[in-house]
Coordinates of C-alpha atoms and ligand atoms in Angstrom, one line a residue:
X1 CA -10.7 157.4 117.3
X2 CA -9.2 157.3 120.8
X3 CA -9.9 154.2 122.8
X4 CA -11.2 155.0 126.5
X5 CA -8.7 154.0 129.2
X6 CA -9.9 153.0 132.7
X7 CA -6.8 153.1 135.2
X8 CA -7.4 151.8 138.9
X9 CA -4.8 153.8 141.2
X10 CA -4.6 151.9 144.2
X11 CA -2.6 154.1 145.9
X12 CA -1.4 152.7 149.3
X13 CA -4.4 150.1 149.9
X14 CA -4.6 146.7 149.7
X15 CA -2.7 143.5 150.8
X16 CA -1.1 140.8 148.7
X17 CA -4.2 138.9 149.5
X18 CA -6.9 141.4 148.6
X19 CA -5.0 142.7 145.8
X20 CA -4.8 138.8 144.1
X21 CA -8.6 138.6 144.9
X22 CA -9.5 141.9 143.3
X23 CA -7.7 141.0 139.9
X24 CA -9.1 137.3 140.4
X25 CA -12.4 139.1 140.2
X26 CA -11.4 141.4 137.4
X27 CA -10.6 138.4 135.4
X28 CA -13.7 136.6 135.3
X29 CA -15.5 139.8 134.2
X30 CA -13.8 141.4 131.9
X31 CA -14.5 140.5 128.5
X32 CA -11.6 139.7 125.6
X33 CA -13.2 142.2 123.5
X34 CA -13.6 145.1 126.1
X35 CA -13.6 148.3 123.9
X36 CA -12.3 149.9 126.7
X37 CA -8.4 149.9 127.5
X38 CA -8.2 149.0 131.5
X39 CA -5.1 149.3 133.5
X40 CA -4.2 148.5 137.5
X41 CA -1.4 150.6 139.1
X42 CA -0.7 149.1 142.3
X43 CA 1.7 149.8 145.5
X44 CA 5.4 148.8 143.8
X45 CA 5.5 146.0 146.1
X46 CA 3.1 144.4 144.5
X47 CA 3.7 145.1 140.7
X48 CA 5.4 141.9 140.1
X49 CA 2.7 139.5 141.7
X50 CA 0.3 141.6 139.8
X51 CA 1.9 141.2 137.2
X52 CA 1.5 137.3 137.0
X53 CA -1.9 137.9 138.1
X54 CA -3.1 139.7 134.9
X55 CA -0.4 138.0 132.7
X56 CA -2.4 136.5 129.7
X57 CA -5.2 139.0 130.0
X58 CA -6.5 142.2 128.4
X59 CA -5.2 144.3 132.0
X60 CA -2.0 146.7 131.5
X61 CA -0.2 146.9 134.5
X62 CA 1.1 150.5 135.8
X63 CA 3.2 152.2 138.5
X64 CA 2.0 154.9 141.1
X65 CA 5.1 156.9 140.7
X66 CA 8.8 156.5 139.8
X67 CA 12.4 158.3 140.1
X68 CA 13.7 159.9 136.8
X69 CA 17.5 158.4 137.2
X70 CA 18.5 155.4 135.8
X71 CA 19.9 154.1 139.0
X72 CA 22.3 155.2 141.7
X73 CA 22.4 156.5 145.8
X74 CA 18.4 157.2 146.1
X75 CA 17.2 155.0 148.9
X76 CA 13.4 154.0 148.1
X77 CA 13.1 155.2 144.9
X78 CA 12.5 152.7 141.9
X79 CA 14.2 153.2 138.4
X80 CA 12.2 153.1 135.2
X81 CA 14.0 150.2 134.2
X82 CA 12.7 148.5 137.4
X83 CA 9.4 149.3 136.1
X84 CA 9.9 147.7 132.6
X85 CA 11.2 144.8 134.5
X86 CA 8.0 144.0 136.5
X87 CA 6.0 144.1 133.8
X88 CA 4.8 148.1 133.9
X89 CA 3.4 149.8 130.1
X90 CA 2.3 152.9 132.2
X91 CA 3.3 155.4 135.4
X92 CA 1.3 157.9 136.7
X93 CA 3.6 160.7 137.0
X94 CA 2.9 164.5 138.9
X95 CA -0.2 162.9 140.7
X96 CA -1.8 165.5 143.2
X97 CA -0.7 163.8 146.0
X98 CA 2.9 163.7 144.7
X99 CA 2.4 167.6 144.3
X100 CA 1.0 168.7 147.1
X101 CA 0.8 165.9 150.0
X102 CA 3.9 163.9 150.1
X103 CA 7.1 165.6 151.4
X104 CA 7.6 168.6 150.0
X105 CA 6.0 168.0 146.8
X106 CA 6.8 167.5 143.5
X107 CA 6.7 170.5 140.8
X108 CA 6.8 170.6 137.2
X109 CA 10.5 170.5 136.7
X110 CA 10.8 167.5 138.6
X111 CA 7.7 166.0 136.9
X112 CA 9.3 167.0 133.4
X113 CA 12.5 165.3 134.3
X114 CA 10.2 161.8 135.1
X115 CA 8.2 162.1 132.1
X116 CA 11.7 162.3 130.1
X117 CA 12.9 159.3 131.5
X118 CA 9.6 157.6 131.6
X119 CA 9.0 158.3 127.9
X120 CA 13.1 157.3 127.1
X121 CA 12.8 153.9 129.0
X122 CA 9.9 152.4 126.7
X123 CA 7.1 153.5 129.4
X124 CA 3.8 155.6 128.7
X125 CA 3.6 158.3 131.0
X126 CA 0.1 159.0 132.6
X127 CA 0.5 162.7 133.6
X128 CA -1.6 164.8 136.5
X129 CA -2.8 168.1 136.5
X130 CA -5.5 170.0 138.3
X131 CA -6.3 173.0 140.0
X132 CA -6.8 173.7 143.7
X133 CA -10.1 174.8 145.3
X134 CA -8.9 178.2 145.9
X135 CA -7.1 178.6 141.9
X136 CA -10.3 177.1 141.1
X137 CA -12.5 179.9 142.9
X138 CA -9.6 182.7 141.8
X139 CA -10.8 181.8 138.2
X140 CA -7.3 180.7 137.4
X141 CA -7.9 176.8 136.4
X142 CA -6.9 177.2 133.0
X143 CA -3.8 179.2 133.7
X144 CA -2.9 176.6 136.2
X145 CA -3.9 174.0 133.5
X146 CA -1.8 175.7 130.9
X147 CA 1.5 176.3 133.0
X148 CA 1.3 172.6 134.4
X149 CA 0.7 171.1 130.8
X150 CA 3.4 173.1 129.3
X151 CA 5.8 172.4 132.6
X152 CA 5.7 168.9 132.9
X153 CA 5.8 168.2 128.6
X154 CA 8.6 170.7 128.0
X155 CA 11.0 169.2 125.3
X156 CA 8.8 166.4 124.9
X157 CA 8.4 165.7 120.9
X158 CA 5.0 165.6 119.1
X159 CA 4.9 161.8 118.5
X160 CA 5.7 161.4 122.0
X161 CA 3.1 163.1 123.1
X162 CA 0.1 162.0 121.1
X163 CA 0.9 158.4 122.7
X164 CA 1.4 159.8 125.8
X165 CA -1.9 160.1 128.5
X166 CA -3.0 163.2 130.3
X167 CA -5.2 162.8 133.7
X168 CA -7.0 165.9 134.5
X169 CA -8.0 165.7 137.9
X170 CA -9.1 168.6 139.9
X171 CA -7.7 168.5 143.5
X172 CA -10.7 169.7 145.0
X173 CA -12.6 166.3 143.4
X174 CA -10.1 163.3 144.2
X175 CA -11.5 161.4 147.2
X176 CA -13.7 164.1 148.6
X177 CA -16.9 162.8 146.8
X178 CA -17.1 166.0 144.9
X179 CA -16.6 165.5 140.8
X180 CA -16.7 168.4 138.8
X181 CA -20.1 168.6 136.7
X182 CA -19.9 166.9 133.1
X183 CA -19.7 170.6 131.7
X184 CA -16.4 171.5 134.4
X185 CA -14.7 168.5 133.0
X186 CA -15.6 168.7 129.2
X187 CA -14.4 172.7 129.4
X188 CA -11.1 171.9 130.9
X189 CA -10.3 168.8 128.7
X190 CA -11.2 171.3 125.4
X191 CA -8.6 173.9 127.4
X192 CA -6.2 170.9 127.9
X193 CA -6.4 170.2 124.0
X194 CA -6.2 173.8 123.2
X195 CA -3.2 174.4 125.1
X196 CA -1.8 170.9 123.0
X197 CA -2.6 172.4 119.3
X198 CA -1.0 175.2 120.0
X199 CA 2.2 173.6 121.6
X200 CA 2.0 171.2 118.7
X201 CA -0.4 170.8 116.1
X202 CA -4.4 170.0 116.1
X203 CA -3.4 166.3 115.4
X204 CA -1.0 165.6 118.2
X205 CA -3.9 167.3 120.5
X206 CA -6.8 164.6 118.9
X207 CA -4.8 162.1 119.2
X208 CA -3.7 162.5 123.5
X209 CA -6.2 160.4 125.5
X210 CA -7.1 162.5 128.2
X211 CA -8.9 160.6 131.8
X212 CA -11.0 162.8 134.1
X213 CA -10.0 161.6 137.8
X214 CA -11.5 162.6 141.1
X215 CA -14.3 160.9 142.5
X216 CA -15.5 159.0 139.4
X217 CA -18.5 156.1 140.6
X218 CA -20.5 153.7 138.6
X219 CA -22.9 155.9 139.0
X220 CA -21.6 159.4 137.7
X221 CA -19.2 157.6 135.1
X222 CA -21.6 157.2 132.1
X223 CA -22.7 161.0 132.3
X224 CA -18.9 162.4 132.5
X225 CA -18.0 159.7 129.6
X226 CA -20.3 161.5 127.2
X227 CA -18.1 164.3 127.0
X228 CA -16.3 164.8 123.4
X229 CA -13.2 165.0 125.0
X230 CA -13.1 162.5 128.3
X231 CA -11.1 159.5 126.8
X232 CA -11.6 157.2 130.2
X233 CA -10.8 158.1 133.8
X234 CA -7.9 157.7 136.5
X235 CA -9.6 156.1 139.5
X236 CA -9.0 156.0 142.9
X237 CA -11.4 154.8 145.9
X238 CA -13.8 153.2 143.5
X239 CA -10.8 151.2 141.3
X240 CA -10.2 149.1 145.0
X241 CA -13.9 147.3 144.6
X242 CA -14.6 145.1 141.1
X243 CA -18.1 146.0 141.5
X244 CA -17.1 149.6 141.6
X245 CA -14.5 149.7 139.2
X246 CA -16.7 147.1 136.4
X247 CA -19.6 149.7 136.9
X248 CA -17.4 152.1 135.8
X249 CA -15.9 150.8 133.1
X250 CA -19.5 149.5 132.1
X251 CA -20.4 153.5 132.3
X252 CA -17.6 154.3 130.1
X253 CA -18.9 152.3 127.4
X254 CA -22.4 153.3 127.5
X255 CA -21.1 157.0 127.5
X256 CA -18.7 156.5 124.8
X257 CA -21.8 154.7 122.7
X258 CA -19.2 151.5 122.5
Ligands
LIG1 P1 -10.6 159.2 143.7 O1 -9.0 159.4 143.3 O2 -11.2 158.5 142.6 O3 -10.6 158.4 145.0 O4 -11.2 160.6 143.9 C1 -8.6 159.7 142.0 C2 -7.1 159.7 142.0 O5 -6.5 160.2 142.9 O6 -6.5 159.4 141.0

């Protein structure tokens, strides 16, 4: 069975301060034997504090994003390796905002390239897709789905997939309030481990842990989590509150039947 995995992206909030208090708080209530896998992926800044701050716990540390060369002339970029070093199991590679709101964006080629590298250096890549209001309203989601899925895991092998984590996050959803319905998230998780079985085989697609991310609360998480084929969530505004991002976790489980 796959375990559920609950990953807080911070994005660019917090403070050293704020971000020690909200692990401090994570500690104390988060149980050794938490069926559910849980992750933090702050600001790079702040990996390395944070990583002494959930050293000795059940919490898996991960990056927001990360460059695909080893090292070399690319001012503000940070290397897998540097990743490793701080303590990192998993990035978040292609998120939306990397696609469509920072710079120029990312696409998949550049996104493959990073889950190459991600995958070669030791690291678990968590890898974004969704669709856009408008592809979404064009009926094109699981052609969007399909070409982003096959993009960004091109020449990726089977066993490195299955370990690998997919987030399926719908643009429209993440930080507008708006989730997608139980049903919208269940159909385009089964499409996401469609599009896997036939790229690979039906094992390799059972065995890819696949979050829903975009808007997720404590009080919508339990409903989403008892969908077959949501194996946790990627969360954003509600992951920088440990009331928020327990509740959630605590919704995961009661969805899941854990
Ligand atoms: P949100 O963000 O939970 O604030 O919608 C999710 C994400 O961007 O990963």
């Amino acid at each position: 069975m796959r375990r559920p995995f609950v990953a807080g992206n911070w994005k660019m909030y917090k403070t050293l301060q704020t971000a020690r208090e909200l692990v401090d708080a994570l500690r104390e209530r988060l149980t050794e034997d938490c069926p559910v896998e849980v992750a933090i992926c702050p600001p790079a800044p702040y990996l390395l504090p944070m990583q002494r701050a959930v050293d000795g716990t059940q919490i898996r540390l991960g990056a927001q994003n990360m460059w695909h060369e080893k090292e070399g002339a690319f001012t503000g970029e940070v290397s897998p390796q540097m990743l490793l070093d701080c303590g990192c199991t998993y990035v978040i590679l292609g998120h939306s905002e990397r696609r469509h709101t920072i710079g120029k964006g990312e696409d998949d080629a550049l996104i493959n390239k990073k889950v190459h590298a991600a995958i070669e250096a030791g690291l678990t890549p968590i890898l974004c897709i969704g669709e856009k209001i408008d592809q979404r309203e064009a009926g094109k989601t699981e052609s969007v789905l399909t070409e982003q899925i096959k993009g960004g895991l091109a020449g990726v092998p089977a066993d490195k997939v299955a370990a690998s984590v997919i987030a399926y996050e719908p643009v429209w959803a993440i930080g507008t309030g708006l989730t997608a319905t139980p049903a919208q998230a269940q159909e385009a998780h089964a499409h996401v481990r469609a599009v896997l079985a036939q790229m690979y085989d039906e094992p390799t697609a059972q065995a890819v842990r696949i979050q829903y991310g975009g808007s997720v609360k404590p009080g919508n998480a339990e409903e989403l989590m008892t969908q077959p084929d949501l194996d946790g969530g990627l969360i954003g505004g509600a992951s920088l509150k440990a009331d928020d991002f327990m509740g959630i976790i605590k919704g995961t489980i009661q969805g899941k039947k854990l």
